[in-house]
């Protein structure tokens, strides 16, 4: 059974650019969550999608957005990149409709120069 | 909003020694999750605790939930190099759906 797949694994961008990260959940999982991990702030919740609808949103500016497709694959987008957006972005999928075990991908490491 | 404080922030133990990591919540705990992370990689689920007094074990790792103290502890017996990594506790935010608030993390190193 394939795990959660995130692409790309590593990327470097410059300030002002935008970036799109992709996440393919475990087959059958309809919930996809995104987290940002930095040394200073730790692991912070960005948003969650369930059946193509955003169900939860964290305290991040509107530059951070996401979407989920009918096949449960999800993308997140960060526009007008800032140096502080450099982080490991983790995607997690879950089978549970409500809170349950989250299966995490390996993450996408974004460096903003 | 809920905050989770983990202690210690980091620790180094010799192989074979026991250790305990604590996770204290600023609010009532409805569900507590323990994850392990290798540096720069994804999180691996360890255990989920949902009831006060609940205790679960997996191999040499035991986790307990103390509802009254709003605290959970993770105990590793006879540590091995494979136990090294970052341990994170996560709590059900009660915001609905799959939203977890994570603790500050505890970095564990196991020396031979």
Tab-separated table of C-alpha atoms in Angstrom:
chain	number	residue	atom	x	y	z
A	1	UNK	CA	0.000	0.000	0.000
A	2	UNK	CA	1.606	3.263	-1.101
A	3	UNK	CA	2.062	5.942	1.523
A	4	UNK	CA	1.499	9.674	1.284
A	5	UNK	CA	3.527	11.121	-1.576
A	6	UNK	CA	4.662	14.715	-1.660
A	7	UNK	CA	6.312	16.482	-4.573
A	8	UNK	CA	8.687	18.095	-4.991
A	9	UNK	CA	10.850	17.022	-2.062
A	10	UNK	CA	13.138	20.023	-2.293
A	11	UNK	CA	12.835	23.369	-3.978
A	12	UNK	CA	14.473	26.764	-3.921
A	13	UNK	CA	12.619	29.961	-4.758
A	14	UNK	CA	13.320	33.650	-4.505
A	15	UNK	CA	11.303	36.264	-2.671
A	16	UNK	CA	8.187	37.354	-4.500
A	17	UNK	CA	7.781	34.132	-6.450
A	18	UNK	CA	5.016	31.638	-5.889
A	19	UNK	CA	5.158	27.914	-5.304
A	20	UNK	CA	2.804	24.972	-5.631
A	21	UNK	CA	3.260	21.796	-3.621
A	22	UNK	CA	1.479	18.545	-4.309
A	23	UNK	CA	0.254	15.749	-2.070
A	24	UNK	CA	-1.160	12.367	-3.035
A	25	UNK	CA	-2.879	10.728	-0.058
A	26	UNK	CA	-3.127	7.049	0.710
A	27	UNK	CA	-5.726	5.408	-1.484
A	28	UNK	CA	-9.155	5.710	0.090
A	29	UNK	CA	-8.250	8.603	2.380
A	30	UNK	CA	-10.440	11.621	1.809
A	31	UNK	CA	-8.951	13.921	4.440
A	32	UNK	CA	-5.758	15.794	3.603
A	33	UNK	CA	-4.104	18.215	6.020
A	34	UNK	CA	-1.144	20.522	5.536
A	35	UNK	CA	1.350	21.599	8.192
A	36	UNK	CA	4.296	23.959	8.202
A	37	UNK	CA	7.335	23.078	10.285
A	38	UNK	CA	10.036	25.585	11.164
A	39	UNK	CA	12.725	25.560	13.873
A	40	UNK	CA	11.226	28.634	15.514
A	41	UNK	CA	7.494	27.933	15.393
A	42	UNK	CA	7.473	24.157	15.317
A	43	UNK	CA	4.686	22.276	13.577
A	44	UNK	CA	1.741	24.473	12.699
A	45	UNK	CA	-1.547	23.579	11.067
A	46	UNK	CA	-2.259	25.248	7.732
A	47	UNK	CA	-5.538	23.748	6.507
A	48	UNK	CA	-7.479	20.557	5.999
A	49	UNK	CA	-9.548	19.380	3.082
A	50	UNK	CA	-12.173	16.696	3.100
A	51	UNK	CA	-14.005	15.651	-0.037
A	52	UNK	CA	-12.809	18.756	-1.917
A	53	UNK	CA	-14.002	21.153	0.807
A	54	UNK	CA	-11.802	23.117	3.161
A	55	UNK	CA	-12.880	22.001	6.588
A	56	UNK	CA	-10.353	23.767	8.808
A	57	UNK	CA	-7.951	26.624	8.443
A	58	UNK	CA	-5.024	27.693	10.596
A	59	UNK	CA	-3.781	31.185	11.324
A	60	UNK	CA	-1.836	31.884	8.171
A	61	UNK	CA	-2.135	34.831	5.789
A	62	UNK	CA	-4.178	34.604	2.621
A	63	UNK	CA	-0.982	34.037	0.616
A	64	UNK	CA	-1.331	30.420	1.683
A	65	UNK	CA	-4.062	28.567	-0.134
A	66	UNK	CA	-4.948	25.046	-1.051
A	67	UNK	CA	-7.365	22.857	-2.871
A	68	UNK	CA	-8.349	19.242	-3.177
A	69	UNK	CA	-9.318	17.405	-6.310
A	70	UNK	CA	-11.975	14.753	-6.822
A	71	UNK	CA	-9.346	12.016	-6.544
A	72	UNK	CA	-8.377	13.422	-3.090
A	73	UNK	CA	-5.021	14.694	-4.296
A	74	UNK	CA	-4.270	18.084	-2.825
A	75	UNK	CA	-2.151	21.076	-3.698
A	76	UNK	CA	-1.105	24.044	-1.636
A	77	UNK	CA	0.067	27.311	-3.049
A	78	UNK	CA	2.082	30.094	-1.490
A	79	UNK	CA	2.148	33.368	-3.369
A	80	UNK	CA	4.532	36.302	-2.986
A	81	UNK	CA	7.060	34.245	-1.098
A	82	UNK	CA	8.845	35.718	1.906
A	83	UNK	CA	12.056	34.583	3.558
A	84	UNK	CA	10.024	33.392	6.547
A	85	UNK	CA	8.158	30.917	4.358
A	86	UNK	CA	11.244	28.714	4.267
A	87	UNK	CA	10.104	25.542	5.978
A	88	UNK	CA	9.305	21.880	5.719
A	89	UNK	CA	5.738	21.533	4.465
A	90	UNK	CA	4.117	18.308	5.553
A	91	UNK	CA	0.998	16.722	4.182
A	92	UNK	CA	-1.026	14.172	6.124
A	93	UNK	CA	-3.925	12.030	5.062
A	94	UNK	CA	-6.514	10.254	7.158
A	95	UNK	CA	-9.229	7.710	6.689
A	96	UNK	CA	-11.235	9.068	9.602
A	97	UNK	CA	-14.077	11.491	9.033
A	98	UNK	CA	-13.344	13.015	12.422
A	99	UNK	CA	-10.082	13.077	14.359
A	100	UNK	CA	-7.978	10.015	13.840
A	101	UNK	CA	-4.541	8.740	12.981
A	102	UNK	CA	-2.722	10.951	10.519
A	103	UNK	CA	-0.357	9.461	7.962
A	104	UNK	CA	2.358	11.918	7.010
A	105	UNK	CA	4.364	12.271	3.844
A	106	UNK	CA	8.108	12.929	3.788
A	107	UNK	CA	7.520	16.623	3.262
A	108	UNK	CA	8.546	19.310	0.793
A	109	UNK	CA	11.452	21.433	1.936
A	110	UNK	CA	11.122	24.969	0.628
A	111	UNK	CA	13.993	27.427	0.767
A	112	UNK	CA	13.271	31.057	-0.067
A	113	UNK	CA	16.278	33.195	-0.980
B	1	UNK	CA	-5.941	28.392	21.565
B	2	UNK	CA	-4.467	25.233	22.989
B	3	UNK	CA	-0.749	25.014	23.666
B	4	UNK	CA	1.321	21.912	24.315
B	5	UNK	CA	4.588	22.141	26.183
B	6	UNK	CA	7.014	19.239	26.013
B	7	UNK	CA	9.838	18.532	28.415
B	8	UNK	CA	12.653	18.100	28.178
B	9	UNK	CA	13.416	19.897	24.923
B	10	UNK	CA	16.264	17.500	24.284
B	11	UNK	CA	18.039	14.692	26.012
B	12	UNK	CA	20.948	12.387	25.470
B	13	UNK	CA	20.848	8.937	27.016
B	14	UNK	CA	23.113	5.943	26.930
B	15	UNK	CA	21.886	2.855	25.170
B	16	UNK	CA	19.954	0.670	27.554
B	17	UNK	CA	18.754	3.485	29.796
B	18	UNK	CA	15.110	4.345	30.437
B	19	UNK	CA	13.691	7.798	29.750
B	20	UNK	CA	10.457	9.780	30.009
B	21	UNK	CA	9.116	12.636	27.907
B	22	UNK	CA	6.250	14.783	29.155
B	23	UNK	CA	3.596	16.711	27.284
B	24	UNK	CA	1.501	19.259	29.194
B	25	UNK	CA	-1.533	20.967	27.750
B	26	UNK	CA	-2.881	24.426	28.542
B	27	UNK	CA	-6.424	23.122	28.072
B	28	UNK	CA	-8.425	19.960	28.636
B	29	UNK	CA	-7.103	17.029	26.660
B	30	UNK	CA	-9.705	15.179	24.605
B	31	UNK	CA	-7.306	13.084	22.602
B	32	UNK	CA	-3.526	12.897	22.667
B	33	UNK	CA	-1.315	11.566	19.895
B	34	UNK	CA	2.366	10.707	19.966
B	35	UNK	CA	4.482	10.858	16.817
B	36	UNK	CA	8.148	10.291	16.071
B	37	UNK	CA	10.088	12.186	13.416
B	38	UNK	CA	13.483	11.547	11.942
B	39	UNK	CA	15.145	14.882	11.214
B	40	UNK	CA	13.741	16.505	8.091
B	41	UNK	CA	11.321	13.683	7.400
B	42	UNK	CA	7.668	12.943	7.945
B	43	UNK	CA	6.025	11.956	11.212
B	44	UNK	CA	5.375	8.356	12.174
B	45	UNK	CA	2.351	7.603	14.333
B	46	UNK	CA	3.155	5.903	17.637
B	47	UNK	CA	0.061	5.920	19.825
B	48	UNK	CA	-3.275	7.569	20.472
B	49	UNK	CA	-4.754	8.077	23.950
B	50	UNK	CA	-8.337	9.134	24.409
B	51	UNK	CA	-9.401	8.408	27.962
B	52	UNK	CA	-8.073	9.625	31.261
B	53	UNK	CA	-5.870	7.020	32.856
B	54	UNK	CA	-5.418	5.234	29.553
B	55	UNK	CA	-2.088	3.551	29.034
B	56	UNK	CA	-0.821	1.994	25.812
B	57	UNK	CA	2.351	0.177	24.946
B	58	UNK	CA	4.089	-0.667	21.697
B	59	UNK	CA	7.283	-2.634	21.883
B	60	UNK	CA	9.376	-0.728	24.445
B	61	UNK	CA	7.386	2.500	24.370
B	62	UNK	CA	4.564	3.211	26.844
B	63	UNK	CA	2.329	6.259	26.872
B	64	UNK	CA	-0.080	7.404	29.575
B	65	UNK	CA	-2.746	10.084	29.749
B	66	UNK	CA	-3.504	11.964	32.972
B	67	UNK	CA	-6.637	13.996	32.339
B	68	UNK	CA	-6.575	15.796	35.686
B	69	UNK	CA	-3.060	17.059	35.150
B	70	UNK	CA	-3.773	17.694	31.453
B	71	UNK	CA	-0.618	15.759	30.791
B	72	UNK	CA	0.705	12.777	28.912
B	73	UNK	CA	3.974	10.955	29.345
B	74	UNK	CA	5.956	8.770	26.968
B	75	UNK	CA	8.297	6.261	28.537
B	76	UNK	CA	10.970	4.326	26.668
B	77	UNK	CA	12.459	1.281	28.342
B	78	UNK	CA	15.978	0.098	27.548
B	79	UNK	CA	16.597	2.709	24.855
B	80	UNK	CA	18.225	1.735	21.567
B	81	UNK	CA	19.838	3.804	18.794
B	82	UNK	CA	16.679	3.199	16.730
B	83	UNK	CA	14.727	5.261	19.282
B	84	UNK	CA	16.658	8.398	18.372
B	85	UNK	CA	14.638	11.171	16.762
B	86	UNK	CA	12.182	13.915	17.597
B	87	UNK	CA	9.110	13.000	19.608
B	88	UNK	CA	6.039	15.149	19.163
B	89	UNK	CA	2.765	15.108	21.033
B	90	UNK	CA	-0.363	16.299	19.300
B	91	UNK	CA	-3.783	17.112	20.692
B	92	UNK	CA	-7.212	17.160	19.188
B	93	UNK	CA	-7.963	20.818	18.685
B	94	UNK	CA	-11.734	20.121	18.948
B	95	UNK	CA	-12.176	22.361	15.961
B	96	UNK	CA	-13.685	19.507	14.050
B	97	UNK	CA	-12.107	17.340	11.436
B	98	UNK	CA	-8.507	16.202	11.535
B	99	UNK	CA	-6.774	19.154	13.114
B	100	UNK	CA	-4.000	18.590	15.604
B	101	UNK	CA	-2.107	21.089	17.697
B	102	UNK	CA	1.451	19.864	18.173
B	103	UNK	CA	3.860	20.270	21.021
B	104	UNK	CA	7.278	21.835	20.862
B	105	UNK	CA	9.028	18.497	20.359
B	106	UNK	CA	11.683	16.561	22.264
B	107	UNK	CA	14.898	15.588	20.520
B	108	UNK	CA	16.292	12.285	21.715
B	109	UNK	CA	19.815	11.055	21.072
B	110	UNK	CA	20.924	7.602	22.143
B	111	UNK	CA	24.619	7.065	22.631
B	112	UNK	CA	26.269	3.689	22.246
